[in-house]
mmCIF file of C-alpha atoms in Angstrom:
data_model
loop_
_atom_site.group_PDB
_atom_site.id
_atom_site.type_symbol
_atom_site.label_atom_id
_atom_site.label_comp_id
_atom_site.label_asym_id
_atom_site.label_seq_id
_atom_site.Cartn_x
_atom_site.Cartn_y
_atom_site.Cartn_z
ATOM 1 C CA MET A 1 134.703 -66.150 -23.977
ATOM 2 C CA THR A 2 133.726 -69.613 -22.634
ATOM 3 C CA ILE A 3 130.273 -71.182 -22.486
ATOM 4 C CA PHE A 4 129.290 -72.395 -18.991
ATOM 5 C CA ASN A 5 126.324 -74.588 -18.048
ATOM 6 C CA TYR A 6 124.729 -73.682 -14.737
ATOM 7 C CA GLN A 7 122.067 -74.829 -12.315
ATOM 8 C CA GLY A 8 120.551 -72.707 -9.587
ATOM 9 C CA ARG A 9 117.427 -71.454 -7.860
ATOM 10 C CA ASN A 10 115.572 -68.253 -8.616
ATOM 11 C CA SER A 11 113.907 -65.858 -6.182
ATOM 12 C CA GLN A 12 110.898 -68.234 -5.967
ATOM 13 C CA HIS A 13 113.286 -71.093 -5.013
ATOM 14 C CA GLN A 14 112.523 -72.842 -8.299
ATOM 15 C CA LEU A 15 115.251 -74.964 -9.934
ATOM 16 C CA VAL A 16 116.551 -73.330 -13.130
ATOM 17 C CA SER A 17 119.344 -74.189 -15.562
ATOM 18 C CA GLY A 18 120.894 -72.801 -18.719
ATOM 19 C CA SER A 19 124.126 -71.589 -20.296
ATOM 20 C CA VAL A 20 126.039 -68.306 -20.126
ATOM 21 C CA ASP A 21 129.000 -66.829 -22.028
ATOM 22 C CA ALA A 22 131.716 -65.531 -19.678
ATOM 23 C CA LEU A 23 135.470 -65.449 -19.152
ATOM 24 C CA SER A 24 135.319 -67.361 -15.850
ATOM 25 C CA ALA A 25 132.997 -69.088 -13.406
ATOM 26 C CA ASN A 26 133.104 -65.954 -11.235
ATOM 27 C CA GLY A 27 131.786 -63.966 -14.187
ATOM 28 C CA VAL A 28 128.906 -66.445 -14.535
ATOM 29 C CA ALA A 29 128.093 -66.174 -10.830
ATOM 30 C CA GLU A 30 128.034 -62.366 -11.017
ATOM 31 C CA LYS A 31 125.636 -62.442 -13.980
ATOM 32 C CA LEU A 32 123.332 -64.953 -12.285
ATOM 33 C CA LEU A 33 123.257 -63.064 -8.987
ATOM 34 C CA ALA A 34 122.398 -59.886 -10.907
ATOM 35 C CA GLU A 35 119.379 -61.783 -12.265
ATOM 36 C CA HIS A 36 118.432 -62.952 -8.727
ATOM 37 C CA ILE A 37 119.527 -66.535 -9.420
ATOM 38 C CA THR A 38 121.599 -68.342 -6.779
ATOM 39 C CA PRO A 39 123.953 -70.738 -8.608
ATOM 40 C CA THR A 40 124.414 -74.255 -7.254
ATOM 41 C CA SER A 41 126.526 -75.641 -10.108
ATOM 42 C CA ILE A 42 128.693 -73.961 -12.772
ATOM 43 C CA VAL A 43 130.657 -76.129 -15.221
ATOM 44 C CA VAL A 44 132.315 -75.533 -18.576
ATOM 45 C CA ARG A 45 130.220 -76.881 -21.429
ATOM 46 C CA LYS A 46 131.937 -79.734 -23.265
ATOM 47 C CA GLU A 47 131.495 -79.307 -26.987
ATOM 48 C CA THR A 48 132.453 -81.453 -29.956
ATOM 49 C CA VAL A 49 135.096 -79.659 -31.990
ATOM 50 C CA SER A 50 135.562 -80.275 -35.721
ATOM 51 C CA LEU A 51 139.000 -81.035 -37.152
ATOM 52 C CA PHE A 52 139.107 -77.549 -38.710
ATOM 53 C CA GLY A 53 138.086 -75.991 -35.409
ATOM 54 C CA PHE A 54 140.786 -77.944 -33.572
ATOM 55 C CA LEU A 55 143.475 -76.906 -36.059
ATOM 56 C CA GLN A 56 142.262 -73.308 -35.986
ATOM 57 C CA GLY A 57 142.356 -73.166 -32.200
ATOM 58 C CA ARG A 58 145.714 -74.959 -32.047
ATOM 59 C CA PHE A 59 147.642 -73.046 -34.675
ATOM 60 C CA ILE A 60 145.855 -69.716 -35.260
ATOM 61 C CA ARG A 61 146.188 -67.146 -32.497
ATOM 62 C CA PRO A 62 143.460 -64.562 -31.839
ATOM 63 C CA HIS A 63 144.303 -61.570 -33.971
ATOM 64 C CA VAL A 64 142.924 -58.109 -34.678
ATOM 65 C CA ASN A 65 144.250 -56.335 -37.762
ATOM 66 C CA THR A 66 145.741 -52.848 -37.711
ATOM 67 C CA GLU A 67 142.694 -51.239 -39.311
ATOM 68 C CA GLU A 68 140.352 -52.604 -36.624
ATOM 69 C CA LEU A 69 142.749 -51.489 -33.907
ATOM 70 C CA GLU A 70 142.996 -47.975 -35.385
ATOM 71 C CA THR A 71 139.188 -47.734 -35.514
ATOM 72 C CA PHE A 72 138.987 -48.905 -31.893
ATOM 73 C CA CYS A 73 141.467 -46.213 -30.766
ATOM 74 C CA ARG A 74 139.672 -43.471 -32.695
ATOM 75 C CA GLN A 75 136.293 -44.438 -31.203
ATOM 76 C CA MET A 76 137.783 -44.699 -27.706
ATOM 77 C CA TYR A 77 139.217 -41.193 -28.095
ATOM 78 C CA THR A 78 135.868 -39.778 -29.221
ATOM 79 C CA LEU A 79 133.804 -41.415 -26.470
ATOM 80 C CA THR A 80 136.240 -40.819 -23.587
ATOM 81 C CA LYS A 81 136.678 -37.179 -24.627
ATOM 82 C CA ALA A 82 132.888 -36.838 -24.529
ATOM 83 C CA GLY A 83 132.936 -38.042 -20.913
ATOM 84 C CA VAL A 84 131.374 -41.476 -21.454
ATOM 85 C CA PRO A 85 132.472 -43.914 -18.688
ATOM 86 C CA ILE A 86 134.980 -46.583 -19.745
ATOM 87 C CA VAL A 87 132.657 -49.549 -19.077
ATOM 88 C CA ALA A 88 129.841 -47.941 -21.070
ATOM 89 C CA THR A 89 132.290 -47.061 -23.855
ATOM 90 C CA LEU A 90 133.587 -50.620 -24.168
ATOM 91 C CA SER A 91 130.053 -52.046 -24.023
ATOM 92 C CA LYS A 92 128.905 -49.742 -26.835
ATOM 93 C CA LEU A 93 131.914 -50.661 -28.979
ATOM 94 C CA ALA A 94 131.291 -54.382 -28.393
ATOM 95 C CA GLU A 95 127.844 -53.931 -29.958
ATOM 96 C CA THR A 96 129.217 -52.311 -33.127
ATOM 97 C CA VAL A 97 132.530 -54.020 -33.986
ATOM 98 C CA GLN A 98 132.511 -56.761 -36.627
ATOM 99 C CA SER A 99 135.484 -58.816 -35.407
ATOM 100 C CA LYS A 100 134.446 -61.709 -33.152
ATOM 101 C CA VAL A 101 137.877 -61.620 -31.501
ATOM 102 C CA MET A 102 137.454 -57.929 -30.691
ATOM 103 C CA VAL A 103 133.958 -58.533 -29.296
ATOM 104 C CA ASP A 104 135.336 -61.184 -26.922
ATOM 105 C CA VAL A 105 138.211 -58.880 -25.925
ATOM 106 C CA LEU A 106 135.864 -55.983 -25.163
ATOM 107 C CA HIS A 107 133.494 -58.165 -23.116
ATOM 108 C CA GLY A 108 136.474 -59.505 -21.179
ATOM 109 C CA ALA A 109 137.764 -55.978 -20.575
ATOM 110 C CA VAL A 110 134.343 -54.916 -19.257
ATOM 111 C CA GLU A 111 134.384 -57.794 -16.748
ATOM 112 C CA THR A 112 137.930 -56.949 -15.613
ATOM 113 C CA ILE A 113 137.165 -53.238 -15.160
ATOM 114 C CA SER A 114 133.886 -54.030 -13.378
ATOM 115 C CA SER A 115 135.903 -56.040 -10.845
ATOM 116 C CA GLY A 116 137.895 -52.896 -9.996
ATOM 117 C CA GLN A 117 140.924 -53.190 -12.281
ATOM 118 C CA PRO A 118 142.095 -50.329 -14.570
ATOM 119 C CA LEU A 119 141.795 -50.446 -18.368
ATOM 120 C CA SER A 120 145.527 -51.082 -18.875
ATOM 121 C CA VAL A 121 145.334 -54.269 -16.779
ATOM 122 C CA ALA A 122 142.320 -55.409 -18.802
ATOM 123 C CA LEU A 123 144.156 -54.855 -22.106
ATOM 124 C CA LYS A 124 147.313 -56.562 -20.809
ATOM 125 C CA LYS A 125 145.386 -59.852 -20.676
ATOM 126 C CA TYR A 126 145.308 -59.920 -24.498
ATOM 127 C CA PRO A 127 148.969 -59.665 -25.620
ATOM 128 C CA THR A 128 148.169 -61.009 -29.112
ATOM 129 C CA VAL A 129 145.853 -58.031 -29.672
ATOM 130 C CA PHE A 130 147.505 -55.227 -27.679
ATOM 131 C CA ARG A 131 151.300 -55.043 -27.783
ATOM 132 C CA PRO A 132 153.217 -54.006 -24.617
ATOM 133 C CA VAL A 133 153.922 -50.528 -26.034
ATOM 134 C CA PHE A 134 150.160 -50.054 -26.611
ATOM 135 C CA VAL A 135 149.345 -51.043 -23.022
ATOM 136 C CA SER A 136 152.123 -48.819 -21.631
ATOM 137 C CA ILE A 137 150.789 -45.751 -23.443
ATOM 138 C CA VAL A 138 147.272 -46.451 -22.160
ATOM 139 C CA GLU A 139 148.652 -46.898 -18.625
ATOM 140 C CA ALA A 140 150.579 -43.616 -18.886
ATOM 141 C CA GLY A 141 147.384 -41.897 -20.028
ATOM 142 C CA GLU A 142 145.496 -43.305 -17.037
ATOM 143 C CA ASN A 143 148.170 -42.165 -14.586
ATOM 144 C CA SER A 144 148.314 -38.639 -16.043
ATOM 145 C CA GLY A 145 144.540 -38.269 -16.390
ATOM 146 C CA GLN A 146 144.850 -37.873 -20.179
ATOM 147 C CA LEU A 147 143.531 -41.223 -21.376
ATOM 148 C CA GLU A 148 141.756 -39.682 -24.367
ATOM 149 C CA GLU A 149 145.029 -38.105 -25.549
ATOM 150 C CA SER A 150 146.734 -41.486 -25.340
ATOM 151 C CA PHE A 151 144.104 -42.992 -27.626
ATOM 152 C CA LEU A 152 144.438 -40.034 -30.006
ATOM 153 C CA GLN A 153 148.200 -40.616 -30.255
ATOM 154 C CA LEU A 154 147.681 -44.356 -30.781
ATOM 155 C CA SER A 155 145.091 -43.654 -33.477
ATOM 156 C CA ASP A 156 147.465 -41.307 -35.332
ATOM 157 C CA TYR A 157 150.310 -43.812 -35.006
ATOM 158 C CA LEU A 158 148.228 -46.732 -36.349
ATOM 159 C CA ASP A 159 146.879 -44.542 -39.155
ATOM 160 C CA LEU A 160 150.460 -43.924 -40.317
ATOM 161 C CA GLU A 161 151.169 -47.659 -40.098
ATOM 162 C CA LEU A 162 148.116 -48.356 -42.275
ATOM 163 C CA ARG A 163 149.189 -45.748 -44.805
ATOM 164 C CA THR A 164 152.653 -47.307 -45.082
ATOM 165 C CA ILE A 165 151.193 -50.811 -45.489
ATOM 166 C CA LYS A 166 148.905 -49.620 -48.298
ATOM 167 C CA GLN A 167 151.808 -47.864 -50.036
ATOM 168 C CA ILE A 168 153.910 -51.035 -49.894
ATOM 169 C CA LYS A 169 151.056 -53.142 -51.290
ATOM 170 C CA SER A 170 150.498 -50.631 -54.082
ATOM 171 C CA ALA A 171 154.213 -50.513 -54.966
ATOM 172 C CA THR A 172 154.585 -54.314 -55.058
ATOM 173 C CA ARG A 173 151.313 -55.098 -56.861
ATOM 174 C CA TYR A 174 152.801 -54.892 -60.378
ATOM 175 C CA PRO A 175 155.916 -57.009 -59.614
ATOM 176 C CA MET A 176 153.801 -59.652 -57.869
ATOM 177 C CA THR A 177 151.402 -59.771 -60.840
ATOM 178 C CA VAL A 178 154.312 -60.280 -63.250
ATOM 179 C CA VAL A 179 155.792 -63.061 -61.088
ATOM 180 C CA ILE A 180 152.418 -64.854 -60.871
ATOM 181 C CA VAL A 181 151.857 -64.591 -64.651
ATOM 182 C CA LEU A 182 155.363 -65.923 -65.362
ATOM 183 C CA SER A 183 154.807 -68.820 -62.950
ATOM 184 C CA ILE A 184 151.544 -69.747 -64.677
ATOM 185 C CA ALA A 185 153.241 -69.454 -68.081
ATOM 186 C CA PHE A 186 156.063 -71.734 -66.890
ATOM 187 C CA VAL A 187 153.578 -74.429 -65.819
ATOM 188 C CA VAL A 188 151.531 -74.201 -69.046
ATOM 189 C CA ILE A 189 154.658 -74.348 -71.230
ATOM 190 C CA ASN A 190 156.089 -77.360 -69.379
ATOM 191 C CA PHE A 191 152.855 -79.354 -69.258
ATOM 192 C CA MET A 192 151.252 -78.423 -72.597
ATOM 193 C CA VAL A 193 153.514 -76.601 -75.062
ATOM 194 C CA ILE A 194 156.836 -78.471 -74.825
ATOM 195 C CA PRO A 195 155.302 -82.008 -74.863
ATOM 196 C CA SER A 196 153.549 -81.216 -78.157
ATOM 197 C CA PHE A 197 156.949 -80.499 -79.740
ATOM 198 C CA VAL A 198 158.780 -83.457 -78.174
ATOM 199 C CA LYS A 199 157.443 -86.047 -80.645
ATOM 200 C CA LEU A 200 158.331 -83.826 -83.565
ATOM 201 C CA PHE A 201 161.820 -83.083 -82.265
ATOM 202 C CA THR A 202 162.636 -86.733 -81.455
ATOM 203 C CA GLN A 203 162.020 -87.668 -85.092
ATOM 204 C CA PHE A 204 164.764 -85.242 -86.031
ATOM 205 C CA LYS A 205 167.940 -87.358 -86.078
ATOM 206 C CA ALA A 206 170.415 -84.494 -85.726
ATOM 207 C CA LYS A 207 171.642 -83.280 -82.368
ATOM 208 C CA LEU A 208 169.165 -80.812 -80.841
ATOM 209 C CA PRO A 209 170.361 -77.315 -79.816
ATOM 210 C CA LEU A 210 171.229 -76.700 -76.161
ATOM 211 C CA PRO A 211 168.173 -74.445 -75.466
ATOM 212 C CA THR A 212 165.871 -77.165 -76.847
ATOM 213 C CA ARG A 213 167.486 -79.902 -74.747
ATOM 214 C CA PHE A 214 167.220 -77.656 -71.687
ATOM 215 C CA LEU A 215 163.490 -77.057 -72.256
ATOM 216 C CA MET A 216 162.830 -80.767 -72.853
ATOM 217 C CA ALA A 217 164.710 -81.716 -69.680
ATOM 218 C CA MET A 218 162.742 -79.144 -67.658
ATOM 219 C CA SER A 219 159.462 -80.393 -69.130
ATOM 220 C CA ASN A 220 160.275 -84.064 -68.408
ATOM 221 C CA LEU A 221 161.338 -83.205 -64.873
ATOM 222 C CA THR A 222 158.151 -81.210 -64.241
ATOM 223 C CA ILE A 223 155.779 -83.791 -65.766
ATOM 224 C CA HIS A 224 157.261 -86.955 -64.249
ATOM 225 C CA TYR A 225 158.453 -85.682 -60.884
ATOM 226 C CA TRP A 226 156.026 -82.879 -59.986
ATOM 227 C CA PRO A 227 154.889 -84.599 -56.735
ATOM 228 C CA LEU A 228 158.517 -84.761 -55.556
ATOM 229 C CA LEU A 229 159.079 -81.153 -56.622
ATOM 230 C CA LEU A 230 156.040 -80.023 -54.605
ATOM 231 C CA LEU A 231 157.188 -82.044 -51.587
ATOM 232 C CA GLY A 232 160.662 -80.551 -51.902
ATOM 233 C CA ILE A 233 159.290 -77.012 -52.067
ATOM 234 C CA ALA A 234 157.000 -77.700 -49.082
ATOM 235 C CA ALA A 235 159.923 -79.155 -47.098
ATOM 236 C CA ILE A 236 162.076 -76.112 -47.861
ATOM 237 C CA VAL A 237 159.277 -73.719 -46.822
ATOM 238 C CA ILE A 238 158.662 -75.626 -43.559
ATOM 239 C CA ALA A 239 162.398 -75.729 -42.800
ATOM 240 C CA ILE A 240 162.749 -71.987 -43.421
ATOM 241 C CA ARG A 241 159.737 -71.221 -41.214
ATOM 242 C CA PHE A 242 161.185 -73.414 -38.458
ATOM 243 C CA ILE A 243 164.587 -71.707 -38.692
ATOM 244 C CA LEU A 244 163.000 -68.244 -38.637
ATOM 245 C CA LYS A 245 161.231 -69.103 -35.378
ATOM 246 C CA THR A 246 164.583 -69.598 -33.641
ATOM 247 C CA PRO A 247 166.226 -66.459 -32.161
ATOM 248 C CA ALA A 248 169.424 -66.935 -34.178
ATOM 249 C CA GLY A 249 167.528 -67.593 -37.411
ATOM 250 C CA LYS A 250 165.260 -64.576 -36.999
ATOM 251 C CA PHE A 251 168.216 -62.338 -36.109
ATOM 252 C CA SER A 252 170.200 -63.460 -39.193
ATOM 253 C CA TRP A 253 167.184 -63.097 -41.491
ATOM 254 C CA ASP A 254 166.306 -59.619 -40.224
ATOM 255 C CA ARG A 255 169.929 -58.541 -40.569
ATOM 256 C CA TRP A 256 170.211 -59.974 -44.099
ATOM 257 C CA LYS A 257 166.954 -58.278 -45.196
ATOM 258 C CA LEU A 258 168.495 -54.882 -44.547
ATOM 259 C CA LYS A 259 171.314 -55.679 -47.010
ATOM 260 C CA ILE A 260 169.116 -56.667 -49.984
ATOM 261 C CA PRO A 261 169.663 -54.261 -52.902
ATOM 262 C CA ILE A 262 166.756 -51.829 -53.430
ATOM 263 C CA PHE A 263 164.616 -53.364 -50.656
ATOM 264 C CA GLY A 264 167.162 -53.243 -47.806
ATOM 265 C CA PRO A 265 167.468 -49.443 -47.494
ATOM 266 C CA LEU A 266 163.678 -49.126 -47.794
ATOM 267 C CA LEU A 267 163.067 -51.653 -44.992
ATOM 268 C CA ASN A 268 165.677 -49.904 -42.853
ATOM 269 C CA ARG A 269 163.926 -46.533 -43.210
ATOM 270 C CA ILE A 270 160.504 -48.071 -42.498
ATOM 271 C CA VAL A 271 161.796 -49.672 -39.278
ATOM 272 C CA LEU A 272 163.604 -46.508 -38.134
ATOM 273 C CA ALA A 273 160.535 -44.368 -38.890
ATOM 274 C CA ARG A 274 158.482 -46.732 -36.715
ATOM 275 C CA PHE A 275 161.138 -46.544 -33.983
ATOM 276 C CA ALA A 276 161.223 -42.726 -33.958
ATOM 277 C CA ARG A 277 157.424 -42.375 -34.085
ATOM 278 C CA THR A 278 156.887 -44.927 -31.295
ATOM 279 C CA PHE A 279 159.685 -43.461 -29.158
ATOM 280 C CA ALA A 280 158.260 -39.942 -29.516
ATOM 281 C CA MET A 281 154.806 -41.194 -28.562
ATOM 282 C CA ILE A 282 156.169 -43.032 -25.504
ATOM 283 C CA MET A 283 158.076 -39.970 -24.267
ATOM 284 C CA ARG A 284 155.169 -37.609 -24.868
ATOM 285 C CA THR A 285 152.931 -39.725 -22.609
ATOM 286 C CA GLY A 286 155.452 -39.441 -19.768
ATOM 287 C CA VAL A 287 156.965 -42.950 -19.764
ATOM 288 C CA PRO A 288 160.579 -42.710 -18.467
ATOM 289 C CA LEU A 289 163.281 -42.967 -21.138
ATOM 290 C CA ILE A 290 164.948 -46.129 -19.800
ATOM 291 C CA GLU A 291 161.577 -47.878 -19.316
ATOM 292 C CA GLY A 292 160.249 -46.776 -22.694
ATOM 293 C CA LEU A 293 163.198 -47.791 -24.872
ATOM 294 C CA PRO A 294 162.758 -51.593 -24.371
ATOM 295 C CA LEU A 295 159.059 -51.198 -25.242
ATOM 296 C CA VAL A 296 160.024 -49.355 -28.415
ATOM 297 C CA ALA A 297 162.602 -52.047 -29.244
ATOM 298 C CA ASN A 298 159.901 -54.731 -29.128
ATOM 299 C CA ALA A 299 157.668 -52.679 -31.439
ATOM 300 C CA VAL A 300 160.085 -52.093 -34.353
ATOM 301 C CA GLY A 301 159.479 -55.493 -35.976
ATOM 302 C CA ASN A 302 163.140 -56.288 -36.730
ATOM 303 C CA GLU A 303 165.212 -58.486 -34.416
ATOM 304 C CA TYR A 304 168.563 -57.057 -35.543
ATOM 305 C CA ILE A 305 167.537 -53.435 -34.921
ATOM 306 C CA ARG A 306 165.757 -54.496 -31.726
ATOM 307 C CA THR A 307 169.084 -55.835 -30.411
ATOM 308 C CA ARG A 308 170.811 -52.547 -31.264
ATOM 309 C CA ILE A 309 168.123 -50.540 -29.460
ATOM 310 C CA LEU A 310 168.369 -52.747 -26.355
ATOM 311 C CA ALA A 311 172.126 -52.091 -26.393
ATOM 312 C CA MET A 312 171.267 -48.374 -26.321
ATOM 313 C CA THR A 313 169.222 -49.035 -23.164
ATOM 314 C CA ILE A 314 172.236 -50.617 -21.450
ATOM 315 C CA SER A 315 174.380 -47.578 -22.331
ATOM 316 C CA LEU A 316 171.717 -45.191 -21.009
ATOM 317 C CA GLU A 317 171.538 -47.118 -17.727
ATOM 318 C CA ALA A 318 175.334 -46.749 -17.488
ATOM 319 C CA GLY A 319 174.949 -42.955 -17.638
ATOM 320 C CA GLU A 320 175.587 -42.239 -21.334
ATOM 321 C CA THR A 321 173.572 -39.545 -23.112
ATOM 322 C CA LEU A 322 170.939 -40.416 -25.713
ATOM 323 C CA THR A 323 173.032 -38.763 -28.431
ATOM 324 C CA ARG A 324 176.114 -40.858 -27.645
ATOM 325 C CA THR A 325 174.138 -44.104 -27.490
ATOM 326 C CA ALA A 326 172.385 -43.308 -30.776
ATOM 327 C CA LEU A 327 175.747 -42.555 -32.403
ATOM 328 C CA ALA A 328 177.277 -45.809 -31.097
ATOM 329 C CA SER A 329 174.349 -47.864 -32.428
ATOM 330 C CA ASN A 330 175.274 -47.056 -36.075
ATOM 331 C CA LEU A 331 171.570 -46.999 -36.904
ATOM 332 C CA PHE A 332 171.102 -43.323 -37.719
ATOM 333 C CA THR A 333 172.431 -40.846 -40.260
ATOM 334 C CA PRO A 334 174.529 -37.846 -39.068
ATOM 335 C CA LEU A 335 171.562 -35.538 -39.717
ATOM 336 C CA VAL A 336 169.326 -37.596 -37.417
ATOM 337 C CA ILE A 337 172.052 -37.725 -34.739
ATOM 338 C CA GLN A 338 172.276 -33.941 -34.894
ATOM 339 C CA MET A 339 168.491 -33.612 -34.493
ATOM 340 C CA ILE A 340 168.536 -35.919 -31.449
ATOM 341 C CA SER A 341 171.409 -33.905 -29.957
ATOM 342 C CA VAL A 342 169.488 -30.641 -30.345
ATOM 343 C CA GLY A 343 166.394 -32.219 -28.788
ATOM 344 C CA GLU A 344 168.386 -33.497 -25.826
ATOM 345 C CA GLU A 345 170.005 -30.095 -25.226
ATOM 346 C CA THR A 346 166.691 -28.215 -25.417
ATOM 347 C CA GLY A 347 164.665 -30.772 -23.447
ATOM 348 C CA ALA A 348 162.353 -31.394 -26.413
ATOM 349 C CA VAL A 349 163.432 -34.922 -27.357
ATOM 350 C CA ASP A 350 159.869 -36.051 -28.167
ATOM 351 C CA THR A 351 159.391 -33.136 -30.592
ATOM 352 C CA LEU A 352 162.713 -33.804 -32.328
ATOM 353 C CA LEU A 353 161.998 -37.541 -32.484
ATOM 354 C CA ARG A 354 158.689 -36.776 -34.153
ATOM 355 C CA GLN A 355 160.605 -34.707 -36.710
ATOM 356 C CA VAL A 356 163.034 -37.617 -37.183
ATOM 357 C CA ALA A 357 160.050 -39.896 -37.839
ATOM 358 C CA GLU A 358 158.668 -37.425 -40.384
ATOM 359 C CA PHE A 359 162.107 -37.269 -42.051
ATOM 360 C CA TYR A 360 162.232 -41.060 -42.436
ATOM 361 C CA GLU A 361 158.587 -41.205 -43.537
ATOM 362 C CA ARG A 362 159.296 -38.709 -46.339
ATOM 363 C CA GLU A 363 162.230 -40.884 -47.394
ATOM 364 C CA VAL A 364 159.970 -43.957 -47.347
ATOM 365 C CA ASP A 365 157.331 -42.180 -49.466
ATOM 366 C CA TYR A 366 159.997 -41.224 -52.001
ATOM 367 C CA ASP A 367 161.468 -44.752 -52.067
ATOM 368 C CA LEU A 368 158.057 -46.372 -52.527
ATOM 369 C CA LYS A 369 157.235 -44.058 -55.432
ATOM 370 C CA ARG A 370 160.548 -45.021 -57.086
ATOM 371 C CA LEU A 371 160.251 -48.728 -56.261
ATOM 372 C CA GLY A 372 158.255 -49.566 -59.384
ATOM 373 C CA ASP A 373 160.715 -47.695 -61.604
ATOM 374 C CA LEU A 374 163.633 -49.603 -60.045
ATOM 375 C CA ILE A 375 162.040 -53.061 -60.252
ATOM 376 C CA GLU A 376 160.551 -52.725 -63.745
ATOM 377 C CA PRO A 377 163.895 -52.970 -65.665
ATOM 378 C CA ILE A 378 164.853 -56.087 -63.653
ATOM 379 C CA LEU A 379 161.519 -57.726 -64.461
ATOM 380 C CA LEU A 380 161.846 -56.802 -68.139
ATOM 381 C CA ILE A 381 165.316 -58.387 -68.303
ATOM 382 C CA PHE A 382 164.020 -61.524 -66.583
ATOM 383 C CA MET A 383 161.058 -61.752 -68.977
ATOM 384 C CA ALA A 384 163.331 -61.154 -71.986
ATOM 385 C CA VAL A 385 165.651 -64.011 -70.941
ATOM 386 C CA PHE A 386 162.631 -66.280 -70.369
ATOM 387 C CA VAL A 387 161.157 -65.512 -73.800
ATOM 388 C CA LEU A 388 164.574 -65.795 -75.495
ATOM 389 C CA ILE A 389 165.230 -69.284 -74.088
ATOM 390 C CA LEU A 390 161.719 -70.367 -75.090
ATOM 391 C CA ALA A 391 162.045 -68.930 -78.599
ATOM 392 C CA LEU A 392 165.492 -70.431 -79.201
ATOM 393 C CA GLY A 393 164.436 -73.787 -77.788
ATOM 394 C CA VAL A 394 161.392 -74.014 -80.066
ATOM 395 C CA PHE A 395 162.468 -72.261 -83.256
ATOM 396 C CA LEU A 396 166.130 -73.331 -83.629
ATOM 397 C CA PRO A 397 165.289 -77.006 -84.294
ATOM 398 C CA MET A 398 162.413 -75.959 -86.555
ATOM 399 C CA TRP A 399 164.811 -73.862 -88.630
ATOM 400 C CA ASP A 400 167.242 -76.797 -88.750
ATOM 401 C CA MET A 401 164.411 -79.082 -89.884
ATOM 402 C CA ALA A 402 163.416 -76.620 -92.593
ATOM 403 C CA SER A 403 167.023 -76.416 -93.814
ATOM 404 C CA PHE A 404 167.261 -80.228 -93.789
ATOM 405 C CA ALA A 405 164.044 -80.523 -95.831
ATOM 406 C CA LYS A 406 165.304 -78.016 -98.421
ATOM 407 C CA ALA A 407 168.598 -79.909 -98.748
ATOM 408 C CA LYS A 408 166.659 -83.019 -99.709
#
């Protein structure tokens, strides 16, 4: 929403002025005319923006998280099913939601619909909030007269996405905690523990053991060159982020992720579960197969798999069956291919795709439950090596010093 300053005359022909929040000057004029004010001047208010506000507006895109979007869909389903008009529904939701971005989106949607446009067109104006597949399902619901069912399907879909996200966070909480603790321990040891032993060790004339020399070198490097180390790390992070924004970089990264031991198969199943669930939802709302597949490809969240799915679209346009294109993609297991084949033969592809999604989701649940058990031994080995190097580096010279003192 933008703030506009206006001047005009009321019904008594008196000069009035003020400010109004709206998406456009036309929106301001409509509001003023509704209040029996004839506008003579409408201009955008010029405001002083802080540095933080400038950076936030320049680099941070408007965003609504998955939980807020799921709540929005569930409330839209409830109110539209009850027969509440769309404009009234959106206005009521705008009064209750907490997200400022969502409030602005809902007010903008109300203005668009009030001007005679359908809901799908209103949502399409906010691509950072509503993905193309979301808008397409809403549009299909409008065309079929089952808008409430579209929102119910979207709510169920987003609820499953939320559940998966929470499972991933829960499964990775312990490994992340261990990594953070080890990082803090590394800093404390290099800045506080090792320097306290350096003076003692340098007085020892004999050659220091390799683990001790390694620890001292690491400590000296960290203490004397930490600004350069931080700059180097920052430069590497920025370079990686820049590379990942390029199509080739993102494609290579998404392809490589699927090959990482332990995590790769899990990510693959998560992406394919999302593909099957989204594809089933698209087909159930009546979107044609060839039109729906590119929308599904853009929703999977993996550039490598997205490319494979788009290749399936080309094969379908050439007259190939869904089963053959799925088999040629090398994305699915033989069991899933068989399920798709049965669905295509019986004309119940959406039902079979939903079963495929449930199959992958069960696999994901099982993998996430085992993830901690698989990572824990690796972390224990890493911690053991860390402690061993530290112990050898500190205690070996102390034992040598004790032996030297006894010899005297």
